[in-house]
Coordinates of C-alpha atoms in Angstrom, one line a residue:
Chain A
M1 CA -37.7 -38.7 -2.2
T2 CA -39.4 -39.8 -5.4
V3 CA -36.1 -39.4 -7.2
L4 CA -34.5 -41.8 -4.8
E5 CA -37.3 -44.4 -5.1
E6 CA -37.1 -44.2 -8.8
T7 CA -33.3 -44.7 -8.9
N8 CA -33.7 -47.6 -6.5
R9 CA -35.8 -49.5 -9.0
S10 CA -33.8 -48.6 -12.1
S11 CA -30.3 -49.6 -11.1
P12 CA -29.9 -52.6 -8.9
V13 CA -26.2 -52.7 -8.4
S14 CA -24.9 -54.8 -5.5
A15 CA -22.2 -52.7 -3.9
T16 CA -21.0 -52.1 -0.4
S17 CA -24.1 -50.4 0.9
A18 CA -22.1 -48.8 3.7
A19 CA -20.2 -46.6 1.2
I20 CA -21.4 -43.2 0.2
L21 CA -19.6 -43.4 -3.1
D22 CA -18.2 -46.6 -4.5
V23 CA -15.9 -46.5 -7.6
R24 CA -15.3 -49.9 -9.2
S25 CA -12.6 -50.3 -11.8
V26 CA -13.4 -47.1 -13.5
S27 CA -11.5 -46.1 -16.7
V28 CA -11.9 -42.9 -18.7
S29 CA -10.4 -42.4 -22.1
Y30 CA -10.5 -39.7 -24.7
P31 CA -9.8 -40.1 -28.3
G32 CA -6.5 -38.5 -29.2
K33 CA -4.0 -38.0 -32.0
H34 CA -2.2 -41.2 -31.2
G35 CA -5.1 -43.4 -30.3
Q36 CA -6.8 -43.4 -27.0
T37 CA -5.6 -41.2 -24.1
W38 CA -6.4 -42.8 -20.7
A39 CA -7.2 -40.2 -18.1
L40 CA -8.1 -42.9 -15.6
K41 CA -7.1 -46.5 -15.7
N42 CA -8.9 -49.1 -13.6
V43 CA -9.5 -47.1 -10.5
T44 CA -11.3 -48.5 -7.5
L45 CA -12.0 -46.7 -4.3
C46 CA -14.8 -46.0 -1.9
V47 CA -15.7 -43.3 0.5
R48 CA -17.6 -44.4 3.7
P49 CA -19.6 -42.1 6.0
A50 CA -17.6 -39.8 8.2
E51 CA -14.4 -40.8 6.5
A52 CA -11.7 -38.4 5.4
V53 CA -9.9 -39.4 2.2
G54 CA -7.1 -37.6 0.5
L55 CA -6.3 -37.9 -3.2
I56 CA -2.9 -36.6 -4.2
G57 CA -0.8 -36.4 -7.3
E58 CA 0.6 -33.8 -9.7
S59 CA -1.3 -32.0 -12.4
G60 CA -2.5 -34.4 -15.0
S61 CA -2.5 -37.4 -12.8
G62 CA -6.3 -37.8 -13.0
K63 CA -7.3 -36.5 -9.6
T64 CA -9.9 -34.1 -10.9
T65 CA -11.2 -36.5 -13.5
L66 CA -11.8 -39.0 -10.8
A67 CA -13.6 -36.4 -8.6
R68 CA -15.8 -35.4 -11.6
C69 CA -16.6 -39.0 -12.3
M70 CA -17.7 -39.4 -8.7
L71 CA -20.0 -36.4 -9.0
G72 CA -21.7 -37.8 -12.0
L73 CA -20.2 -35.3 -14.4
I74 CA -18.0 -37.6 -16.6
R75 CA -19.4 -40.9 -17.7
P76 CA -16.7 -43.5 -17.4
T77 CA -15.6 -45.4 -20.5
S78 CA -15.8 -48.6 -18.4
G79 CA -16.5 -49.5 -14.8
Q80 CA -19.2 -48.3 -12.4
V81 CA -19.7 -45.6 -9.9
A82 CA -22.3 -46.3 -7.2
H83 CA -23.9 -43.9 -4.8
R84 CA -25.2 -45.8 -1.8
G85 CA -25.4 -48.9 -3.8
R86 CA -27.0 -47.5 -6.9
N87 CA -25.2 -47.2 -10.2
I88 CA -25.3 -43.5 -10.9
Y89 CA -24.7 -43.7 -14.6
A90 CA -27.7 -45.9 -15.1
I91 CA -29.9 -42.9 -14.1
R92 CA -30.8 -40.1 -16.5
N93 CA -28.9 -36.9 -16.1
T94 CA -31.3 -34.7 -14.3
A95 CA -32.3 -37.3 -11.7
R96 CA -28.6 -38.1 -11.2
F97 CA -27.6 -34.5 -10.6
R98 CA -30.5 -34.0 -8.2
M99 CA -29.7 -37.1 -6.3
L100 CA -26.0 -36.5 -6.0
S101 CA -26.2 -32.8 -5.3
R102 CA -28.3 -33.5 -2.2
D103 CA -25.7 -35.8 -0.8
A104 CA -22.3 -34.8 -2.2
S105 CA -21.3 -31.1 -2.4
T106 CA -18.2 -29.6 -4.0
V107 CA -15.7 -26.9 -3.0
F108 CA -13.5 -25.7 -5.8
Q109 CA -10.0 -24.3 -5.8
D110 CA -10.7 -20.7 -6.7
P111 CA -13.8 -19.2 -5.1
R112 CA -13.4 -16.1 -7.2
S113 CA -14.1 -18.0 -10.4
S114 CA -16.6 -20.5 -8.9
L115 CA -18.9 -18.0 -7.1
N116 CA -20.9 -15.3 -8.9
P117 CA -19.3 -12.0 -7.9
R118 CA -22.5 -10.0 -8.4
L119 CA -24.7 -12.0 -6.0
S120 CA -24.9 -11.5 -2.3
V121 CA -23.4 -14.0 0.1
A122 CA -26.9 -15.1 1.2
A123 CA -28.0 -15.7 -2.4
V124 CA -24.9 -17.8 -3.2
V125 CA -25.4 -20.0 -0.1
R126 CA -29.2 -20.2 -0.7
D127 CA -28.9 -21.2 -4.3
P128 CA -28.5 -25.0 -4.0
L129 CA -31.5 -25.0 -1.6
T130 CA -33.7 -23.2 -4.1
V131 CA -32.6 -25.3 -7.0
L132 CA -33.3 -28.5 -5.1
H133 CA -36.6 -27.2 -3.6
I134 CA -35.4 -27.8 0.0
G135 CA -37.5 -26.3 2.7
T136 CA -39.8 -23.3 2.8
R137 CA -38.5 -19.8 2.2
R138 CA -38.1 -19.2 5.9
E139 CA -36.4 -22.5 6.5
R140 CA -33.9 -21.7 3.7
D141 CA -33.0 -18.4 5.3
A142 CA -32.4 -20.1 8.6
K143 CA -30.2 -22.8 6.9
V144 CA -28.2 -20.0 5.3
I145 CA -27.4 -18.3 8.6
D146 CA -26.7 -21.7 10.2
A147 CA -24.3 -22.7 7.4
L148 CA -22.5 -19.3 7.6
Q149 CA -22.1 -19.6 11.3
S150 CA -20.8 -23.1 11.2
V151 CA -17.9 -21.9 8.9
G152 CA -17.2 -19.1 11.4
L153 CA -18.7 -16.2 9.4
P154 CA -20.9 -13.6 11.1
A155 CA -24.5 -13.6 10.0
S156 CA -24.1 -9.9 9.1
I157 CA -22.0 -10.9 6.1
A158 CA -25.1 -12.4 4.4
G159 CA -26.1 -9.2 2.7
R160 CA -22.7 -8.3 1.3
P161 CA -21.8 -8.9 -2.3
V162 CA -19.4 -11.7 -3.0
R163 CA -17.0 -9.4 -4.8
A164 CA -16.3 -7.5 -1.6
L165 CA -14.9 -10.4 0.3
S166 CA -11.3 -11.6 0.7
G167 CA -10.1 -14.9 -0.5
G168 CA -10.3 -16.6 2.8
Q169 CA -13.8 -15.4 3.5
L170 CA -14.9 -16.5 0.0
Q171 CA -13.6 -20.0 0.5
R172 CA -15.6 -20.2 3.7
V173 CA -18.7 -19.0 1.8
A174 CA -18.0 -21.8 -0.7
L175 CA -17.9 -24.2 2.2
A176 CA -21.1 -22.8 3.7
R177 CA -22.8 -23.3 0.3
A178 CA -21.6 -26.9 0.2
L179 CA -22.9 -27.4 3.7
A180 CA -26.3 -25.8 3.2
V181 CA -27.9 -29.0 1.7
D182 CA -26.7 -31.1 4.7
P183 CA -24.6 -33.4 2.5
S184 CA -22.9 -36.6 3.8
L185 CA -19.9 -36.0 1.7
I186 CA -17.9 -32.9 0.6
I187 CA -15.5 -33.2 -2.3
A188 CA -12.9 -30.4 -2.0
D189 CA -10.8 -29.9 -5.1
E190 CA -7.6 -28.1 -4.0
P191 CA -9.6 -26.2 -1.3
T192 CA -6.7 -24.0 -0.1
S193 CA -4.3 -23.8 -3.1
A194 CA -5.4 -20.3 -3.9
L195 CA -4.9 -19.0 -0.4
D196 CA -2.0 -17.6 1.6
V197 CA -0.5 -19.8 4.4
S198 CA -1.9 -17.7 7.2
V199 CA -5.4 -17.9 5.7
Q200 CA -4.9 -21.5 4.6
A201 CA -4.6 -22.5 8.3
Q202 CA -7.9 -20.7 9.0
V203 CA -9.8 -22.6 6.3
L204 CA -8.2 -25.9 7.2
N205 CA -9.3 -25.4 10.9
V206 CA -12.8 -24.7 9.7
I207 CA -12.9 -27.9 7.6
R208 CA -11.6 -29.9 10.6
D209 CA -14.2 -28.4 12.9
I210 CA -17.1 -29.1 10.6
R211 CA -16.0 -32.6 10.1
A212 CA -16.0 -33.2 13.8
Q213 CA -19.4 -31.5 14.4
R214 CA -21.3 -33.0 11.5
Q215 CA -19.8 -36.5 11.1
L216 CA -19.1 -35.5 7.5
A217 CA -17.1 -37.5 5.0
V218 CA -14.6 -35.5 2.9
L219 CA -12.6 -36.3 -0.2
V220 CA -9.7 -33.8 -0.4
V221 CA -8.1 -33.5 -3.8
S222 CA -4.7 -31.8 -3.7
H223 CA -1.2 -31.8 -4.9
D224 CA -0.1 -30.5 -1.5
M225 CA 0.8 -33.4 0.8
R226 CA 0.7 -31.0 3.8
V227 CA -2.9 -30.2 3.3
V228 CA -3.9 -33.8 2.7
R229 CA -2.0 -34.9 5.8
C230 CA -3.8 -32.2 7.8
L231 CA -7.2 -33.2 6.9
T232 CA -7.4 -36.9 6.1
N233 CA -7.0 -40.4 7.6
R234 CA -6.6 -42.3 4.4
T235 CA -4.5 -41.2 1.4
I236 CA -4.6 -42.3 -2.2
V237 CA -1.7 -41.4 -4.5
M238 CA -2.4 -41.1 -8.2
Y239 CA 0.0 -41.1 -11.0
R240 CA -0.9 -41.0 -14.7
G241 CA -4.4 -42.0 -14.1
E242 CA -3.6 -44.9 -11.9
I243 CA -3.7 -45.4 -8.1
V244 CA -0.1 -46.2 -7.3
E245 CA -0.3 -46.3 -3.5
Q246 CA -2.9 -46.0 -0.8
G247 CA -3.1 -46.5 2.9
H248 CA -3.3 -44.8 6.2
T249 CA -2.3 -41.1 5.8
E250 CA 0.5 -41.2 8.4
Q251 CA 1.8 -44.5 7.0
V252 CA 2.0 -43.1 3.4
Y253 CA 3.6 -40.0 4.8
E254 CA 6.1 -41.6 7.0
D255 CA 6.9 -44.7 5.0
P256 CA 6.1 -44.2 1.3
Q257 CA 6.5 -47.3 -0.8
H258 CA 6.1 -46.2 -4.4
P259 CA 8.9 -44.2 -5.9
Y260 CA 6.4 -41.6 -7.1
T261 CA 5.1 -41.0 -3.6
K262 CA 8.6 -40.6 -2.4
S263 CA 9.4 -38.0 -5.0
L264 CA 6.2 -36.1 -4.3
L265 CA 7.1 -36.0 -0.6
A266 CA 10.6 -34.9 -1.3
A267 CA 9.3 -32.0 -3.4
A268 CA 7.0 -30.5 -0.9
P269 CA 8.7 -27.4 0.6
R270 CA 9.3 -28.4 4.2
L271 CA 10.1 -25.4 6.3
A272 CA 11.2 -27.5 9.2
S273 CA 13.9 -29.4 7.2
V274 CA 15.0 -26.3 5.4
M275 CA 15.5 -24.5 8.6
A276 CA 17.2 -27.4 10.3
S277 CA 19.6 -27.8 7.4
T278 CA 20.5 -24.1 7.3
V279 CA 21.3 -23.8 11.0
P280 CA 25.0 -23.1 11.3
A281 CA 27.1 -26.0 12.4
N282 CA 28.0 -24.6 15.8
E283 CA 24.4 -23.8 16.7
A284 CA 23.2 -27.2 15.6
A285 CA 25.9 -28.7 17.8
S286 CA 24.9 -26.7 20.8
G287 CA 21.5 -28.1 20.3
T288 CA 19.5 -24.9 20.6
I289 CA 17.3 -25.1 17.5
A290 CA 18.1 -28.0 15.2
P291 CA 17.0 -30.9 17.4
T292 CA 13.5 -29.4 17.9
F293 CA 12.8 -29.3 14.2
A294 CA 14.7 -32.4 13.2
G295 CA 13.0 -34.4 15.9
Q296 CA 9.6 -33.4 14.6
A297 CA 10.2 -33.5 10.9
Chain B
M1 CA 22.9 -23.5 -0.6
V2 CA 23.3 -20.0 -1.8
L3 CA 22.7 -18.8 1.7
T4 CA 25.5 -16.9 3.1
S5 CA 25.6 -16.5 6.8
D6 CA 27.8 -13.5 7.3
P7 CA 25.6 -11.2 9.3
T8 CA 27.9 -8.2 9.2
A9 CA 28.0 -8.1 5.4
Q10 CA 24.3 -7.8 5.1
C11 CA 23.2 -6.5 8.4
T12 CA 20.8 -3.9 7.2
M13 CA 19.1 -3.0 3.9
D14 CA 22.0 -0.6 3.2
A15 CA 24.6 -1.5 0.7
P16 CA 27.8 -2.6 2.1
S17 CA 29.9 -1.3 -0.7
G18 CA 29.8 0.1 -4.2
T19 CA 26.8 1.4 -6.0
P20 CA 23.7 -0.7 -5.4
L21 CA 21.9 -2.0 -8.4
L22 CA 18.6 -0.9 -7.2
R23 CA 17.8 1.5 -4.4
V24 CA 14.3 2.3 -3.2
Q25 CA 14.2 5.0 -0.6
D26 CA 11.3 6.1 1.5
L27 CA 8.8 5.1 -1.2
H28 CA 5.2 6.1 -0.7
V29 CA 2.6 5.0 -3.3
H30 CA -0.9 6.3 -3.3
F31 CA -4.0 5.5 -5.3
P32 CA -5.9 8.7 -4.9
K33 CA -9.0 7.5 -6.6
R34 CA -9.3 4.1 -5.0
H35 CA -7.8 4.5 -1.6
G36 CA -7.8 8.2 -0.9
N37 CA -4.8 9.5 1.0
V38 CA -3.8 6.2 2.6
P39 CA -0.4 5.2 1.3
V40 CA -0.6 1.6 -0.1
L41 CA 3.2 1.4 0.2
D42 CA 4.3 3.4 3.1
G43 CA 8.0 4.4 3.5
I44 CA 9.7 1.4 1.9
D45 CA 13.5 1.2 1.9
L46 CA 15.0 -1.6 -0.2
T47 CA 18.5 -2.0 -1.6
I48 CA 19.6 -4.7 -3.9
N49 CA 23.3 -5.1 -4.8
P50 CA 24.6 -6.7 -8.0
G51 CA 24.2 -10.5 -7.8
E52 CA 22.2 -10.5 -4.6
A53 CA 19.0 -12.4 -4.0
V54 CA 16.5 -10.6 -1.9
A55 CA 13.0 -11.7 -0.9
V56 CA 9.9 -9.7 -0.3
V57 CA 7.5 -11.7 1.9
G58 CA 3.9 -11.1 3.0
E59 CA 0.3 -12.1 2.5
S60 CA -1.8 -11.2 -0.5
G61 CA -2.7 -7.5 -0.4
C62 CA 0.4 -6.5 1.5
G63 CA 1.8 -4.6 -1.5
K64 CA 4.5 -7.1 -2.5
S65 CA 3.7 -7.0 -6.2
L66 CA 3.3 -3.3 -6.2
L67 CA 6.8 -3.0 -4.8
G68 CA 8.0 -5.2 -7.6
L69 CA 6.4 -3.0 -10.1
A70 CA 7.8 0.2 -8.5
A71 CA 11.2 -1.4 -8.5
A72 CA 10.9 -1.9 -12.3
N73 CA 9.5 1.6 -12.8
L74 CA 6.2 0.1 -14.0
L75 CA 3.7 1.5 -11.6
P76 CA 0.2 1.9 -13.0
A77 CA -0.8 5.3 -14.2
A78 CA -3.5 5.6 -11.5
A79 CA -0.7 5.6 -8.8
T80 CA 1.1 8.6 -7.5
W81 CA 4.3 8.1 -5.7
N82 CA 7.1 10.0 -3.9
G83 CA 10.4 8.9 -2.6
A84 CA 13.3 7.7 -4.7
V85 CA 13.8 4.8 -6.9
E86 CA 17.3 4.6 -8.3
F87 CA 18.5 2.0 -10.8
R88 CA 22.3 1.8 -11.1
G89 CA 22.6 5.1 -9.2
Q90 CA 20.2 7.0 -11.4
D91 CA 16.9 8.3 -10.3
V92 CA 14.2 6.8 -12.5
R93 CA 12.3 10.1 -12.5
S94 CA 15.2 11.9 -14.1
M95 CA 15.6 9.2 -16.8
S96 CA 14.9 10.2 -20.4
R97 CA 12.5 8.0 -22.4
S98 CA 15.3 6.1 -24.1
Q99 CA 17.0 5.5 -20.7
V100 CA 13.7 4.1 -19.3
R101 CA 13.4 1.9 -22.4
R102 CA 17.0 0.7 -21.9
M103 CA 16.2 -0.1 -18.2
H104 CA 13.1 -2.0 -19.1
G105 CA 14.8 -3.8 -22.0
A106 CA 18.3 -4.8 -20.9
G107 CA 18.3 -3.8 -17.2
V108 CA 15.4 -5.6 -15.6
G109 CA 13.7 -8.9 -16.4
M110 CA 10.3 -9.9 -15.0
V111 CA 9.0 -13.4 -14.3
Y112 CA 5.3 -13.3 -13.5
Q113 CA 3.2 -15.8 -11.6
D114 CA 0.9 -17.0 -14.3
A115 CA 2.8 -18.0 -17.4
T116 CA -0.4 -18.6 -19.4
S117 CA -1.4 -15.0 -19.3
S118 CA 2.1 -13.6 -19.8
L119 CA 2.9 -15.4 -23.0
N120 CA 1.2 -14.5 -26.3
P121 CA -1.1 -17.4 -27.0
G122 CA -1.1 -16.8 -30.7
M123 CA 2.6 -16.8 -31.3
T124 CA 5.0 -19.7 -31.3
I125 CA 7.7 -19.8 -28.6
A126 CA 10.3 -19.3 -31.3
S127 CA 8.9 -16.0 -32.6
Q128 CA 8.4 -14.7 -29.0
L129 CA 12.0 -15.5 -28.2
R130 CA 13.4 -14.1 -31.5
Q131 CA 11.4 -10.9 -31.0
I132 CA 13.4 -10.3 -27.9
C133 CA 16.7 -11.7 -28.9
R134 CA 16.7 -9.5 -32.0
L135 CA 17.0 -6.5 -29.7
G136 CA 20.4 -7.6 -28.5
S137 CA 21.2 -10.7 -26.7
S138 CA 24.3 -12.7 -26.0
S139 CA 22.5 -16.0 -26.6
T140 CA 20.3 -17.6 -29.3
P141 CA 16.7 -18.7 -28.6
E142 CA 17.9 -22.3 -28.6
D143 CA 20.6 -21.6 -26.1
L144 CA 18.1 -19.8 -23.8
L145 CA 15.8 -22.8 -23.9
S146 CA 18.5 -25.3 -23.1
S147 CA 19.8 -23.0 -20.3
V148 CA 16.5 -23.2 -18.6
G149 CA 16.7 -26.9 -18.7
L150 CA 14.3 -27.6 -21.6
Q151 CA 15.0 -30.6 -23.8
E152 CA 13.5 -31.1 -27.2
T153 CA 14.1 -27.4 -28.0
D154 CA 13.0 -27.9 -31.6
R155 CA 9.5 -29.1 -30.6
I156 CA 9.2 -26.3 -28.0
M157 CA 10.3 -23.6 -30.4
R158 CA 7.5 -24.7 -32.8
S159 CA 4.9 -24.9 -30.1
R160 CA 2.4 -22.3 -29.0
P161 CA 2.0 -21.8 -25.2
H162 CA -1.1 -23.9 -24.9
Q163 CA 0.8 -26.9 -26.3
L164 CA 3.2 -26.8 -23.4
S165 CA 2.8 -27.9 -19.8
G166 CA 2.7 -25.4 -16.9
G167 CA 6.3 -26.1 -15.9
Q168 CA 7.5 -25.8 -19.5
R169 CA 5.7 -22.5 -19.8
Q170 CA 7.2 -21.1 -16.6
R171 CA 10.6 -22.1 -17.9
V172 CA 10.0 -20.3 -21.2
L173 CA 9.0 -17.3 -19.2
I174 CA 12.3 -17.4 -17.4
A175 CA 14.1 -17.8 -20.7
L176 CA 12.4 -14.7 -22.0
A177 CA 13.4 -12.8 -18.9
L178 CA 17.0 -13.9 -19.3
A179 CA 17.1 -13.1 -23.0
R180 CA 18.6 -9.6 -22.7
D181 CA 21.1 -10.5 -19.9
P182 CA 19.4 -8.3 -17.3
A183 CA 21.2 -7.3 -14.2
L184 CA 18.1 -7.7 -12.1
I185 CA 15.3 -10.2 -12.4
I186 CA 12.1 -9.6 -10.5
A187 CA 10.2 -12.9 -9.9
D188 CA 6.7 -12.3 -8.7
E189 CA 5.4 -15.5 -7.1
P190 CA 7.0 -17.5 -10.0
T191 CA 5.9 -20.9 -8.7
T192 CA 2.5 -20.3 -7.2
A193 CA 0.6 -21.6 -10.2
L194 CA 2.6 -24.9 -10.3
D195 CA 2.3 -28.1 -8.3
V196 CA 4.9 -29.1 -5.8
T197 CA 7.2 -31.3 -7.9
I198 CA 7.4 -28.7 -10.7
Q199 CA 7.7 -25.9 -8.1
R200 CA 10.8 -27.5 -6.7
Q201 CA 12.4 -27.8 -10.2
V202 CA 11.7 -24.2 -11.1
V203 CA 13.1 -22.9 -7.8
Q204 CA 16.3 -25.0 -8.3
L205 CA 16.6 -23.7 -11.8
L206 CA 16.3 -20.1 -10.6
R207 CA 19.0 -20.7 -8.0
A208 CA 21.3 -22.4 -10.5
L209 CA 20.9 -19.6 -13.0
Q210 CA 21.4 -17.0 -10.4
T211 CA 24.8 -18.5 -9.5
S212 CA 25.9 -19.0 -13.1
R213 CA 24.6 -15.8 -14.6
R214 CA 25.1 -13.6 -11.6
F215 CA 22.0 -11.5 -11.9
A216 CA 20.4 -9.9 -8.9
L217 CA 17.0 -11.4 -7.9
L218 CA 14.0 -9.8 -6.3
F219 CA 12.0 -12.8 -5.2
I220 CA 8.4 -12.0 -4.2
S221 CA 6.6 -14.8 -2.4
H222 CA 4.4 -15.8 0.5
D223 CA 6.0 -19.2 0.8
L224 CA 8.6 -19.0 3.5
G225 CA 10.1 -22.4 2.7
L226 CA 10.9 -21.2 -0.9
V227 CA 12.2 -17.9 0.3
S228 CA 14.7 -19.6 2.6
E229 CA 16.0 -21.7 -0.2
V230 CA 16.5 -18.9 -2.7
T231 CA 17.4 -15.7 -1.0
S232 CA 20.0 -14.4 1.5
R233 CA 18.1 -11.4 2.6
A234 CA 14.4 -10.8 3.2
A235 CA 12.0 -8.0 3.9
V236 CA 8.7 -8.9 5.5
L237 CA 6.0 -6.6 4.3
Y238 CA 2.7 -6.0 6.1
A239 CA 0.0 -3.7 4.6
G240 CA 2.6 -1.7 2.7
Q241 CA 5.2 -1.3 5.5
V242 CA 8.4 -3.2 6.1
V243 CA 8.0 -4.8 9.5
E244 CA 11.1 -6.8 9.7
T245 CA 14.1 -7.2 7.4
G246 CA 17.5 -8.8 7.6
P247 CA 19.3 -12.0 6.7
T248 CA 16.7 -14.6 5.6
N249 CA 18.2 -17.2 7.9
D250 CA 18.1 -15.0 11.0
I251 CA 14.5 -13.9 10.4
L252 CA 13.2 -17.4 9.8
L253 CA 15.1 -19.1 12.6
E254 CA 14.2 -16.4 15.1
P255 CA 11.4 -14.2 14.0
R256 CA 11.0 -11.1 16.2
H257 CA 8.0 -9.4 14.7
P258 CA 4.7 -11.0 15.7
Y259 CA 3.6 -10.9 12.0
T260 CA 6.7 -12.8 10.8
S261 CA 6.3 -15.3 13.6
G262 CA 2.6 -15.7 12.8
L263 CA 3.4 -16.5 9.2
L264 CA 6.0 -19.0 10.3
R265 CA 3.7 -20.6 12.8
A266 CA 0.9 -20.9 10.2
S267 CA 3.3 -22.8 7.9
M268 CA 4.8 -24.9 10.6
S269 CA 1.5 -25.9 12.1
I270 CA 0.2 -27.2 8.7
E271 CA 3.4 -29.0 8.0
Q272 CA 3.6 -30.6 11.4
R273 CA 0.0 -31.3 11.8
W274 CA -0.7 -29.6 15.1
D275 CA -4.1 -30.5 16.6
R276 CA -5.0 -26.9 16.2
L277 CA -3.5 -25.0 13.3
A278 CA -2.2 -21.6 14.0
P279 CA -3.5 -19.1 11.5
I280 CA -3.1 -15.3 11.9
P281 CA -6.6 -14.2 12.8
G282 CA -8.5 -12.0 10.4
Q283 CA -7.1 -10.8 7.1
V284 CA -5.2 -7.9 5.6
R285 CA -7.5 -4.9 5.7
Q286 CA -8.5 -2.7 2.8
P287 CA -6.2 0.4 2.9
R288 CA -9.0 2.6 4.0
D289 CA -9.8 0.4 7.0
L290 CA -6.2 0.1 8.2
P291 CA -5.8 0.9 11.9
T292 CA -3.7 4.0 12.7
G293 CA -0.2 3.5 14.2
C294 CA 1.0 -0.1 13.8
R295 CA -1.0 -1.5 10.9
F296 CA -0.8 -5.0 12.3
R297 CA -2.2 -4.2 15.7
D298 CA -5.8 -5.4 15.1
R299 CA -4.6 -8.9 14.3
C300 CA -1.7 -9.0 16.8
S301 CA -1.9 -10.8 20.2
R302 CA 0.8 -8.6 21.7
A303 CA -0.7 -5.3 20.8
S304 CA -1.2 -2.7 23.6
D305 CA -2.1 1.0 23.9
A306 CA 1.5 1.9 22.8
C307 CA 0.7 0.5 19.3
V308 CA -1.5 3.5 18.3
T309 CA 1.7 5.2 17.4
R310 CA 3.6 3.8 14.5
P311 CA 6.8 1.9 15.5
A312 CA 9.9 3.0 13.8
L313 CA 12.1 0.6 11.9
Q314 CA 15.0 0.1 14.3
T315 CA 18.2 -1.9 14.2
S316 CA 18.1 -4.9 16.4
G317 CA 21.1 -7.2 16.0
S318 CA 21.5 -8.3 12.4
R319 CA 18.1 -7.0 11.4
L320 CA 15.7 -4.0 11.3
L321 CA 12.5 -4.3 13.2
A322 CA 9.4 -2.2 13.5
C323 CA 7.5 -3.3 16.6
H324 CA 6.7 -1.9 20.1
H325 CA 6.5 -5.4 21.5
P326 CA 8.8 -7.6 19.6
L327 CA 9.4 -11.2 20.6
P328 CA 12.4 -11.4 22.8
P329 CA 15.7 -12.3 21.0
S330 CA 17.0 -15.9 21.1
D331 CA 13.8 -17.0 22.7
Q332 CA 12.0 -19.4 20.4
S333 CA 9.5 -20.3 23.1
S334 CA 6.6 -18.3 21.7
W335 CA 6.2 -20.6 18.7
T336 CA 8.5 -23.5 19.0
S337 CA 7.2 -24.5 22.4
E338 CA 3.8 -24.6 20.9
A339 CA 5.2 -26.7 18.2
N340 CA 6.5 -29.2 20.8
E341 CA 3.2 -29.0 22.5
G342 CA 1.3 -29.6 19.3
T343 CA 3.3 -32.7 18.5
R344 CA 3.0 -34.0 21.9
R345 CA -0.8 -33.6 21.7
S346 CA -1.1 -35.3 18.4
A347 CA 1.2 -38.1 19.7
N348 CA -1.2 -38.6 22.6
G349 CA -4.3 -38.3 20.6

């Protein structure tokens, strides 16, 4: 708590206090061969408690840079990022990381490269608690089991080494680790891109359940519109470092305004439309299959 | 659409006429050290005719990539195998060294999932392409690059892999596979590492090239949407066994094996935003832990006592099917009704 008090004094930024994270006209640039390269240009967004926000765009559109800015990992060239009303970049590094990692956790794309394969599952999930000095030893152990159970893993898995688990199980362990500190926000960067469809659905179900149970806010970063649509209420479309469209997820999905959003939607492989379009003419006419899919697509 | 819907022409995995380009028969692959005597590929039959596009579908760990390697006669040294793999009618076991080299050189081209790790990071694209074209190619490196839809060929020729984008690298990889005018291209998850817009472009490119250059394609993927766009025939693999195979359209429109139907439902449920997504419970087991009999039975909702014996791959209409309790034909109810239900629920909620 001392950390929070300290930050309170050091950075009086008037921001929407309701927001967990508030990004105000943030730009990030890197020096390049031909002058500055802008990774983010004048981006403004906020994530409120219990809200599910999706961030979509192709590789290189600045999604991950924005997420890293929000986690206090990249100092913006201009603009401000506020966490519960406090400008996070006005705080020195250690304090900032401590403050943010208690309240905002991260789940990365590939659990195999983000979790230490030699540790046990329990050690991986307990790690953030130990680092942040949360609870006593016994309380930590209880939290670990609790986190594992809330992502649908049996407590018996706690002693197994990380390398022995499958991709879907690992991604749940990553989720459990993110949940262990009781954050109010989880930032998930391509949480299911490394998984098969069958397992993807398992993990998406888990994320939905956790959100419902814990009143958790999530920021889902993905290039896959289907995943974003599944998990979020509000969608932000990024292109070349700028926000080109945002709105209610269904609205963006059903009635995209920006040409880039349209092309992104058209590119997503849609089984339903593929199947509808490959139905032989006579079958489509007899109405056995095609209308079912076409109606829903 | 390259899809042909003549069910009689491709009703089974057997070749309709002529010598098939590739024939895999009753292939069993073991890894004695790692998995004991459990076959990791268990009795696979697969035939690819010249110019045909065939898909192998399944989750990670089902043996898809291993089948791709076996087809190219590139199984790792730790593997022992029996059965037959014939390329252009000749058993690969009886091939002399130079024949094997010819098969690998001019017969089969491979496109791997991750272009970054399959290209040499220290060489320019030009030297990598020239290295292959020198061995005998009907096209020049520049032609190859433009045939895979790359502009600014000069700049790309001078670049090293890290200077290109993911989509460009994948295209270069395809150009390399095309260089020796192979009769068969094995594409192992060629678009998994790419984002959707680029994925779409690469798939369209593969389709266009396949029509213009008339090579046969073995397309390995877990993405059913892509599979339906690229191939005319598909084999669904579960834990090293073919569970369902036949015309891609038939299988996707009317899956009969619970596993195929499960894969489809999972995709559809995500796409259509059902209230409750429909994953297949559990995951593919390690070979040692696989159940006896039907290998899918521990994850299958239709499993019964009969499933302790292994179901044979039997003809059923236009396809082959290995299941004791297949979904009834022309009854979509099992999963489309749920699709309807799902939409209704979300409409209400």
